[in-house]
Amino acid sequence: MKKLYCFLLLTVSLSILAACGSKSTEGSNAEYTLRLGVTQNEQNAEYQAIFQFKEAVEERTEGAIKVETYHSDQLANIPDLIEQASIGADVGTVSDAAQLSDLKKEFSIIQSPFMFEDTSDIERFVESDLYQEWVEEFTEQGIRILSFNFQLGERNLATTHQVTNAADFKGSVIRTSGAEIVNATISAMGGSPTGMPWTEAYPGLEQGVIDGVEAHNTAIYESSMYEVINHIAKTNHYQLVSALIVSEKWFDSLPEEYQEIVLEEAKAAGERASEMSLESSIEYEELMKEAGVEFHEVDREEFKELADSVYETMGLQEIRDEVNAVLGK
């Protein structure tokens, strides 16, 4: 009887320990998972910023939200991630306004040629009631914009041949993201846009399939694009400002306190990316010059005049007027 009693006691004790262990393991599992993917590599400001977002969100929610981060299109390319998020998948990305404009046409104005003088104009607009209306309407498309403050730098023309004016640029085959507003801009300025993934641009230049890309310094340098281009024309045809976006379905599933944390850390991530991009852009320009890349000042007014037709082509004239009214122009 004594042996039986000891056996039963041991069995009960092990059962209790097992139950406690099971509860502990279950408690450590994340309740919500988000997968974030970007196009640029792991050294890029975009990726560094979403990794900071990951660490901060996981720490502040004590692991209740798990964030997985992917670089170099490892998860999927940006258009695919936007589409997946819009139909409710637990994914997100850092997207420019042009690629988001497929869901909401008005958003393309933020990435329209020569629309804003500098990022301070964009910051003022993002704080406006008009912009907030657009953000709320995006939720109807299944997308939640967490922050729109990833200031990644001015977009220029990086080419294999010298471009100092519109005549030099005419007929140049330029890689774009494929977004309609970007294609329209390149076409209006005299180029021939061809949409392709960023990861295919280097071999495209190397093999002579394309003559150049429209990009910012950090993307050009960190992708080693300076090895296959010789010139950068400083057109600054628009300032690249991107948004951290996720599925509205995923965001709406979070408790309110977690939503606040996610929004706060998304804004902080954008600020960090902007700081890093500004510092890197200056440094990378010097490094690319040392590597033999020539930077050229251009007559921006000439390109601006050519690009003005984009607003009529894209049906953005009224929207431009609305935004200019917000900015007091």
mmCIF file of C-alpha atoms in Angstrom:
data_model
loop_
_atom_site.group_PDB
_atom_site.id
_atom_site.type_symbol
_atom_site.label_atom_id
_atom_site.label_comp_id
_atom_site.label_asym_id
_atom_site.label_seq_id
_atom_site.Cartn_x
_atom_site.Cartn_y
_atom_site.Cartn_z
ATOM 1 C CA MET A 1 0.000 0.000 0.000
ATOM 2 C CA LYS A 2 2.851 2.315 0.897
ATOM 3 C CA LYS A 3 4.461 1.687 -2.502
ATOM 4 C CA LEU A 4 1.144 2.295 -4.251
ATOM 5 C CA TYR A 5 0.662 5.529 -2.331
ATOM 6 C CA CYS A 6 4.143 6.737 -3.280
ATOM 7 C CA PHE A 7 3.519 5.809 -6.906
ATOM 8 C CA LEU A 8 0.201 7.709 -6.994
ATOM 9 C CA LEU A 9 1.781 10.715 -5.290
ATOM 10 C CA LEU A 10 4.621 10.741 -7.812
ATOM 11 C CA THR A 11 2.164 10.453 -10.717
ATOM 12 C CA VAL A 12 0.056 13.354 -9.432
ATOM 13 C CA SER A 13 3.163 15.492 -8.862
ATOM 14 C CA LEU A 14 4.438 14.837 -12.377
ATOM 15 C CA SER A 15 1.022 15.681 -13.811
ATOM 16 C CA ILE A 16 0.976 19.001 -11.943
ATOM 17 C CA LEU A 17 4.489 19.827 -13.125
ATOM 18 C CA ALA A 18 3.576 18.926 -16.686
ATOM 19 C CA ALA A 19 0.495 21.104 -16.518
ATOM 20 C CA CYS A 20 2.502 24.032 -15.148
ATOM 21 C CA GLY A 21 5.122 23.531 -17.838
ATOM 22 C CA SER A 22 2.468 23.445 -20.535
ATOM 23 C CA LYS A 23 0.885 26.646 -19.246
ATOM 24 C CA SER A 24 4.254 28.386 -19.097
ATOM 25 C CA THR A 25 5.099 27.393 -22.690
ATOM 26 C CA GLU A 26 1.701 28.470 -23.896
ATOM 27 C CA GLY A 27 2.091 31.826 -22.162
ATOM 28 C CA SER A 28 5.396 32.485 -23.885
ATOM 29 C CA ASN A 29 3.916 32.006 -27.353
ATOM 30 C CA ALA A 30 3.041 35.117 -29.310
ATOM 31 C CA GLU A 31 -0.650 35.868 -29.608
ATOM 32 C CA TYR A 32 -0.149 37.899 -32.800
ATOM 33 C CA THR A 33 2.433 37.474 -35.559
ATOM 34 C CA LEU A 34 3.372 39.998 -38.236
ATOM 35 C CA ARG A 35 5.757 39.383 -41.122
ATOM 36 C CA LEU A 36 7.413 42.501 -42.539
ATOM 37 C CA GLY A 37 9.361 42.441 -45.797
ATOM 38 C CA VAL A 38 11.306 45.124 -47.680
ATOM 39 C CA THR A 39 13.099 45.278 -51.023
ATOM 40 C CA GLN A 40 16.426 46.678 -49.817
ATOM 41 C CA ASN A 41 19.201 44.651 -48.175
ATOM 42 C CA GLU A 42 19.858 44.250 -44.455
ATOM 43 C CA GLN A 43 22.251 47.242 -44.289
ATOM 44 C CA ASN A 44 19.614 49.619 -45.661
ATOM 45 C CA ALA A 45 17.834 52.164 -43.469
ATOM 46 C CA GLU A 46 14.429 50.651 -44.302
ATOM 47 C CA TYR A 47 15.421 47.249 -42.984
ATOM 48 C CA GLN A 48 17.282 48.624 -39.967
ATOM 49 C CA ALA A 49 14.182 50.651 -39.085
ATOM 50 C CA ILE A 50 11.745 47.734 -39.303
ATOM 51 C CA PHE A 51 14.154 45.653 -37.226
ATOM 52 C CA GLN A 52 14.079 48.407 -34.594
ATOM 53 C CA PHE A 53 10.272 48.338 -34.847
ATOM 54 C CA LYS A 54 10.340 44.559 -34.274
ATOM 55 C CA GLU A 55 12.494 44.766 -31.159
ATOM 56 C CA ALA A 56 10.535 47.637 -29.616
ATOM 57 C CA VAL A 57 7.100 46.112 -30.270
ATOM 58 C CA GLU A 58 8.109 42.699 -28.956
ATOM 59 C CA GLU A 59 9.623 44.230 -25.828
ATOM 60 C CA ARG A 60 6.727 46.567 -25.071
ATOM 61 C CA THR A 61 4.103 43.834 -25.577
ATOM 62 C CA GLU A 62 6.206 41.313 -23.621
ATOM 63 C CA GLY A 63 6.279 38.989 -26.606
ATOM 64 C CA ALA A 64 2.543 39.022 -27.247
ATOM 65 C CA ILE A 65 3.270 40.410 -30.713
ATOM 66 C CA LYS A 66 5.964 38.645 -32.691
ATOM 67 C CA VAL A 67 7.412 40.496 -35.681
ATOM 68 C CA GLU A 68 9.409 38.637 -38.331
ATOM 69 C CA THR A 69 11.547 40.790 -40.642
ATOM 70 C CA TYR A 70 12.755 39.999 -44.162
ATOM 71 C CA HIS A 71 15.038 41.941 -46.515
ATOM 72 C CA SER A 72 15.929 41.744 -50.243
ATOM 73 C CA ASP A 73 12.413 40.648 -51.303
ATOM 74 C CA GLN A 74 12.873 37.401 -49.334
ATOM 75 C CA LEU A 75 9.239 37.448 -48.233
ATOM 76 C CA ALA A 76 7.765 38.799 -51.492
ATOM 77 C CA ASN A 77 8.072 41.928 -53.599
ATOM 78 C CA ILE A 78 6.269 45.109 -52.551
ATOM 79 C CA PRO A 79 3.220 44.878 -54.877
ATOM 80 C CA ASP A 80 2.615 41.289 -53.758
ATOM 81 C CA LEU A 81 2.883 42.220 -50.079
ATOM 82 C CA ILE A 82 0.463 45.120 -50.532
ATOM 83 C CA GLU A 83 -1.997 42.783 -52.226
ATOM 84 C CA GLN A 84 -1.591 40.119 -49.540
ATOM 85 C CA ALA A 85 -2.103 42.687 -46.777
ATOM 86 C CA SER A 86 -5.196 44.112 -48.481
ATOM 87 C CA ILE A 87 -6.891 40.699 -48.432
ATOM 88 C CA GLY A 88 -6.100 40.117 -44.768
ATOM 89 C CA ALA A 89 -2.757 38.303 -44.594
ATOM 90 C CA ASP A 90 -0.621 39.046 -41.521
ATOM 91 C CA VAL A 91 2.049 40.845 -43.559
ATOM 92 C CA GLY A 92 3.321 44.358 -44.071
ATOM 93 C CA THR A 93 6.000 46.355 -45.835
ATOM 94 C CA VAL A 94 7.540 49.766 -46.395
ATOM 95 C CA SER A 95 5.948 51.137 -49.553
ATOM 96 C CA ASP A 96 6.269 54.391 -51.427
ATOM 97 C CA ALA A 97 3.166 56.380 -52.340
ATOM 98 C CA ALA A 98 3.324 55.390 -56.007
ATOM 99 C CA GLN A 99 2.796 51.709 -55.294
ATOM 100 C CA LEU A 100 -0.014 52.456 -52.844
ATOM 101 C CA SER A 101 -1.765 54.585 -55.456
ATOM 102 C CA ASP A 102 -2.993 51.444 -57.190
ATOM 103 C CA LEU A 103 -5.433 51.181 -54.272
ATOM 104 C CA LYS A 104 -6.107 54.890 -53.935
ATOM 105 C CA LYS A 105 -5.339 57.145 -56.889
ATOM 106 C CA GLU A 106 -5.006 60.318 -54.809
ATOM 107 C CA PHE A 107 -1.954 58.927 -53.059
ATOM 108 C CA SER A 108 0.102 59.176 -56.249
ATOM 109 C CA ILE A 109 0.169 62.968 -55.815
ATOM 110 C CA ILE A 110 2.702 62.505 -52.988
ATOM 111 C CA GLN A 111 5.105 60.961 -55.471
ATOM 112 C CA SER A 112 4.254 63.155 -58.425
ATOM 113 C CA PRO A 113 7.088 64.988 -60.218
ATOM 114 C CA PHE A 114 8.264 68.235 -58.638
ATOM 115 C CA MET A 115 5.092 68.401 -56.506
ATOM 116 C CA PHE A 116 6.810 69.285 -53.231
ATOM 117 C CA GLU A 117 9.757 71.624 -52.786
ATOM 118 C CA ASP A 118 11.211 69.507 -49.982
ATOM 119 C CA THR A 119 10.286 67.052 -47.252
ATOM 120 C CA SER A 120 9.020 69.831 -44.977
ATOM 121 C CA ASP A 121 6.165 70.390 -47.449
ATOM 122 C CA ILE A 122 5.332 66.678 -47.292
ATOM 123 C CA GLU A 123 5.420 66.749 -43.482
ATOM 124 C CA ARG A 124 2.948 69.643 -43.465
ATOM 125 C CA PHE A 125 0.640 67.801 -45.824
ATOM 126 C CA VAL A 126 0.779 64.559 -43.802
ATOM 127 C CA GLU A 127 -0.460 66.507 -40.782
ATOM 128 C CA SER A 128 -3.462 67.870 -42.718
ATOM 129 C CA ASP A 129 -7.108 66.794 -42.452
ATOM 130 C CA LEU A 130 -7.123 65.939 -46.148
ATOM 131 C CA TYR A 131 -4.319 63.409 -45.723
ATOM 132 C CA GLN A 132 -6.035 61.891 -42.658
ATOM 133 C CA GLU A 133 -9.201 61.406 -44.715
ATOM 134 C CA TRP A 134 -7.184 59.488 -47.295
ATOM 135 C CA VAL A 135 -5.644 57.282 -44.602
ATOM 136 C CA GLU A 136 -9.055 56.381 -43.206
ATOM 137 C CA GLU A 137 -10.346 55.587 -46.691
ATOM 138 C CA PHE A 138 -7.394 53.233 -47.146
ATOM 139 C CA THR A 139 -8.802 50.991 -44.434
ATOM 140 C CA GLU A 140 -11.698 50.235 -46.782
ATOM 141 C CA GLN A 141 -9.086 48.754 -49.129
ATOM 142 C CA GLY A 142 -7.791 46.512 -46.328
ATOM 143 C CA ILE A 143 -4.647 48.551 -45.643
ATOM 144 C CA ARG A 144 -3.608 50.296 -42.420
ATOM 145 C CA ILE A 145 -0.972 53.007 -42.810
ATOM 146 C CA LEU A 146 0.924 52.959 -39.515
ATOM 147 C CA SER A 147 3.232 55.863 -40.366
ATOM 148 C CA PHE A 148 4.159 57.856 -43.437
ATOM 149 C CA ASN A 149 7.500 59.335 -42.436
ATOM 150 C CA PHE A 150 10.230 57.172 -43.954
ATOM 151 C CA GLN A 151 12.120 60.006 -45.687
ATOM 152 C CA LEU A 152 14.560 58.078 -47.859
ATOM 153 C CA GLY A 153 16.033 60.767 -50.077
ATOM 154 C CA GLU A 154 15.743 62.507 -53.423
ATOM 155 C CA ARG A 155 15.208 60.425 -56.555
ATOM 156 C CA ASN A 156 17.725 61.027 -59.323
ATOM 157 C CA LEU A 157 18.640 59.445 -62.647
ATOM 158 C CA ALA A 158 21.532 56.980 -62.367
ATOM 159 C CA THR A 159 22.674 56.047 -65.871
ATOM 160 C CA THR A 160 25.433 54.444 -67.898
ATOM 161 C CA HIS A 161 25.703 57.586 -70.065
ATOM 162 C CA GLN A 162 25.944 61.256 -69.128
ATOM 163 C CA VAL A 163 22.694 63.166 -68.648
ATOM 164 C CA THR A 164 22.850 66.927 -68.131
ATOM 165 C CA ASN A 165 19.688 67.924 -69.982
ATOM 166 C CA ALA A 166 16.491 66.513 -71.474
ATOM 167 C CA ALA A 167 18.132 65.921 -74.860
ATOM 168 C CA ASP A 168 20.717 63.618 -73.226
ATOM 169 C CA PHE A 169 17.942 61.711 -71.495
ATOM 170 C CA LYS A 170 15.642 61.241 -74.493
ATOM 171 C CA GLY A 171 15.093 57.576 -75.308
ATOM 172 C CA SER A 172 16.956 56.241 -72.263
ATOM 173 C CA VAL A 173 15.573 52.908 -71.035
ATOM 174 C CA ILE A 174 15.037 53.329 -67.294
ATOM 175 C CA ARG A 175 14.131 50.740 -64.687
ATOM 176 C CA THR A 176 11.139 51.748 -62.568
ATOM 177 C CA SER A 177 9.047 50.064 -59.908
ATOM 178 C CA GLY A 178 6.303 49.746 -62.509
ATOM 179 C CA ALA A 179 4.027 52.189 -60.666
ATOM 180 C CA GLU A 180 1.918 54.193 -63.107
ATOM 181 C CA ILE A 181 2.916 57.623 -61.782
ATOM 182 C CA VAL A 182 6.641 56.808 -61.975
ATOM 183 C CA ASN A 183 6.318 55.423 -65.502
ATOM 184 C CA ALA A 184 4.376 58.507 -66.565
ATOM 185 C CA THR A 185 7.057 60.776 -65.089
ATOM 186 C CA ILE A 186 9.947 59.035 -66.848
ATOM 187 C CA SER A 187 8.011 59.057 -70.129
ATOM 188 C CA ALA A 188 7.162 62.752 -69.843
ATOM 189 C CA MET A 189 10.799 63.630 -69.217
ATOM 190 C CA GLY A 190 11.763 61.776 -72.406
ATOM 191 C CA GLY A 191 12.793 58.350 -71.148
ATOM 192 C CA SER A 192 11.459 54.866 -71.789
ATOM 193 C CA PRO A 193 10.318 53.271 -68.501
ATOM 194 C CA THR A 194 10.485 49.538 -67.928
ATOM 195 C CA GLY A 195 9.112 48.009 -64.742
ATOM 196 C CA MET A 196 11.229 45.329 -63.102
ATOM 197 C CA PRO A 197 12.104 44.160 -59.586
ATOM 198 C CA TRP A 198 14.930 46.131 -58.001
ATOM 199 C CA THR A 199 16.970 42.957 -57.600
ATOM 200 C CA GLU A 200 17.022 42.584 -61.405
ATOM 201 C CA ALA A 201 18.283 46.114 -62.088
ATOM 202 C CA TYR A 202 21.994 45.343 -61.528
ATOM 203 C CA PRO A 203 22.150 42.503 -64.086
ATOM 204 C CA GLY A 204 19.913 44.559 -66.370
ATOM 205 C CA LEU A 205 22.486 47.360 -66.387
ATOM 206 C CA GLU A 206 25.375 44.943 -66.637
ATOM 207 C CA GLN A 207 23.871 43.261 -69.691
ATOM 208 C CA GLY A 208 22.755 46.504 -71.355
ATOM 209 C CA VAL A 209 19.040 45.686 -71.072
ATOM 210 C CA ILE A 210 18.457 49.068 -69.415
ATOM 211 C CA ASP A 211 20.362 52.359 -69.494
ATOM 212 C CA GLY A 212 19.727 53.371 -65.929
ATOM 213 C CA VAL A 213 17.478 53.536 -62.878
ATOM 214 C CA GLU A 214 15.662 56.300 -61.054
ATOM 215 C CA ALA A 215 16.688 55.947 -57.426
ATOM 216 C CA HIS A 216 18.111 57.546 -54.302
ATOM 217 C CA ASN A 217 21.724 57.368 -53.128
ATOM 218 C CA THR A 218 21.255 54.765 -50.407
ATOM 219 C CA ALA A 219 19.508 52.313 -52.734
ATOM 220 C CA ILE A 220 22.125 52.840 -55.459
ATOM 221 C CA TYR A 221 25.133 52.425 -53.193
ATOM 222 C CA GLU A 222 23.910 49.597 -50.979
ATOM 223 C CA SER A 223 22.928 47.559 -54.036
ATOM 224 C CA SER A 224 26.395 48.152 -55.551
ATOM 225 C CA MET A 225 24.679 49.793 -58.514
ATOM 226 C CA TYR A 226 27.573 52.262 -58.743
ATOM 227 C CA GLU A 227 29.595 49.390 -60.255
ATOM 228 C CA VAL A 228 27.401 49.337 -63.359
ATOM 229 C CA ILE A 229 26.436 53.023 -63.773
ATOM 230 C CA ASN A 230 28.767 55.922 -64.509
ATOM 231 C CA HIS A 231 26.650 59.027 -64.003
ATOM 232 C CA ILE A 232 23.979 60.433 -61.685
ATOM 233 C CA ALA A 233 21.904 63.393 -62.872
ATOM 234 C CA LYS A 234 20.569 65.297 -59.846
ATOM 235 C CA THR A 235 17.060 65.819 -61.143
ATOM 236 C CA ASN A 236 15.463 65.362 -57.717
ATOM 237 C CA HIS A 237 12.217 64.744 -59.582
ATOM 238 C CA TYR A 238 10.572 63.792 -56.293
ATOM 239 C CA GLN A 239 11.412 63.162 -52.663
ATOM 240 C CA LEU A 240 10.971 59.528 -51.717
ATOM 241 C CA VAL A 241 8.834 59.293 -48.598
ATOM 242 C CA SER A 242 7.425 55.880 -47.759
ATOM 243 C CA ALA A 243 4.850 54.362 -45.441
ATOM 244 C CA LEU A 244 4.954 51.416 -43.073
ATOM 245 C CA ILE A 245 1.774 49.525 -43.895
ATOM 246 C CA VAL A 246 0.091 46.388 -42.573
ATOM 247 C CA SER A 247 -3.169 44.554 -43.057
ATOM 248 C CA GLU A 248 -6.128 46.416 -41.577
ATOM 249 C CA LYS A 249 -7.557 43.041 -40.538
ATOM 250 C CA TRP A 250 -4.387 42.260 -38.564
ATOM 251 C CA PHE A 251 -4.256 45.720 -36.978
ATOM 252 C CA ASP A 252 -7.944 45.631 -36.064
ATOM 253 C CA SER A 253 -7.424 42.270 -34.312
ATOM 254 C CA LEU A 254 -5.053 43.864 -31.782
ATOM 255 C CA PRO A 255 -6.210 45.136 -28.384
ATOM 256 C CA GLU A 256 -6.301 48.936 -28.258
ATOM 257 C CA GLU A 257 -3.210 49.153 -26.043
ATOM 258 C CA TYR A 258 -1.212 47.118 -28.576
ATOM 259 C CA GLN A 259 -2.489 49.262 -31.429
ATOM 260 C CA GLU A 260 -1.102 52.329 -29.673
ATOM 261 C CA ILE A 261 2.272 50.653 -29.214
ATOM 262 C CA VAL A 262 2.417 49.605 -32.868
ATOM 263 C CA LEU A 263 1.544 53.135 -34.060
ATOM 264 C CA GLU A 264 4.083 54.776 -31.754
ATOM 265 C CA GLU A 265 6.888 52.424 -32.773
ATOM 266 C CA ALA A 266 6.033 52.744 -36.464
ATOM 267 C CA LYS A 267 6.493 56.503 -36.195
ATOM 268 C CA ALA A 268 9.767 56.023 -34.302
ATOM 269 C CA ALA A 269 10.987 53.597 -36.968
ATOM 270 C CA GLY A 270 10.266 56.130 -39.707
ATOM 271 C CA GLU A 271 12.181 58.814 -37.843
ATOM 272 C CA ARG A 272 15.138 56.474 -37.442
ATOM 273 C CA ALA A 273 15.086 55.507 -41.118
ATOM 274 C CA SER A 274 15.026 59.178 -42.100
ATOM 275 C CA GLU A 275 18.022 60.021 -39.922
ATOM 276 C CA MET A 276 20.000 57.075 -41.251
ATOM 277 C CA SER A 277 19.102 57.833 -44.870
ATOM 278 C CA LEU A 278 20.189 61.465 -44.625
ATOM 279 C CA GLU A 279 23.519 60.539 -43.061
ATOM 280 C CA SER A 280 24.086 57.711 -45.531
ATOM 281 C CA SER A 281 23.121 59.742 -48.592
ATOM 282 C CA ILE A 282 25.859 62.302 -47.977
ATOM 283 C CA GLU A 283 28.442 59.638 -47.206
ATOM 284 C CA TYR A 284 27.484 57.447 -50.171
ATOM 285 C CA GLU A 285 27.667 60.315 -52.640
ATOM 286 C CA GLU A 286 31.300 60.878 -51.679
ATOM 287 C CA LEU A 287 32.083 57.159 -51.849
ATOM 288 C CA MET A 288 30.497 56.860 -55.279
ATOM 289 C CA LYS A 289 32.511 59.831 -56.519
ATOM 290 C CA GLU A 290 35.650 58.099 -55.282
ATOM 291 C CA ALA A 291 34.551 54.992 -57.197
ATOM 292 C CA GLY A 292 34.388 57.048 -60.406
ATOM 293 C CA VAL A 293 30.703 57.968 -60.628
ATOM 294 C CA GLU A 294 30.144 61.509 -61.929
ATOM 295 C CA PHE A 295 27.360 63.619 -60.423
ATOM 296 C CA HIS A 296 25.776 66.260 -62.650
ATOM 297 C CA GLU A 297 23.700 69.314 -61.814
ATOM 298 C CA VAL A 298 20.869 69.753 -64.321
ATOM 299 C CA ASP A 299 18.360 72.397 -65.279
ATOM 300 C CA ARG A 300 15.506 71.148 -63.105
ATOM 301 C CA GLU A 301 13.110 73.695 -64.600
ATOM 302 C CA GLU A 302 13.502 72.026 -67.993
ATOM 303 C CA PHE A 303 12.587 68.626 -66.591
ATOM 304 C CA LYS A 304 9.834 70.165 -64.450
ATOM 305 C CA GLU A 305 8.203 71.715 -67.527
ATOM 306 C CA LEU A 306 8.261 68.396 -69.358
ATOM 307 C CA ALA A 307 6.872 66.516 -66.350
ATOM 308 C CA ASP A 308 3.969 68.943 -65.871
ATOM 309 C CA SER A 309 1.974 67.024 -68.486
ATOM 310 C CA VAL A 310 1.834 64.083 -66.043
ATOM 311 C CA TYR A 311 -0.890 65.798 -64.009
ATOM 312 C CA GLU A 312 -3.225 65.939 -66.980
ATOM 313 C CA THR A 313 -2.267 62.462 -68.198
ATOM 314 C CA MET A 314 -2.956 60.964 -64.779
ATOM 315 C CA GLY A 315 -6.016 63.095 -64.024
ATOM 316 C CA LEU A 316 -4.347 64.670 -60.987
ATOM 317 C CA GLN A 317 -4.931 68.355 -61.675
ATOM 318 C CA GLU A 318 -7.776 68.795 -59.183
ATOM 319 C CA ILE A 319 -5.942 66.803 -56.536
ATOM 320 C CA ARG A 320 -2.839 68.952 -57.058
ATOM 321 C CA ASP A 321 -4.972 72.061 -56.529
ATOM 322 C CA GLU A 322 -6.380 70.609 -53.288
ATOM 323 C CA VAL A 323 -2.924 69.794 -51.945
ATOM 324 C CA ASN A 324 -1.546 73.196 -52.952
ATOM 325 C CA ALA A 325 -4.462 74.821 -51.106
ATOM 326 C CA VAL A 326 -3.535 72.862 -47.975
ATOM 327 C CA LEU A 327 0.058 74.090 -48.354
ATOM 328 C CA GLY A 328 -1.047 77.668 -48.985
ATOM 329 C CA LYS A 329 0.367 77.789 -52.517
#
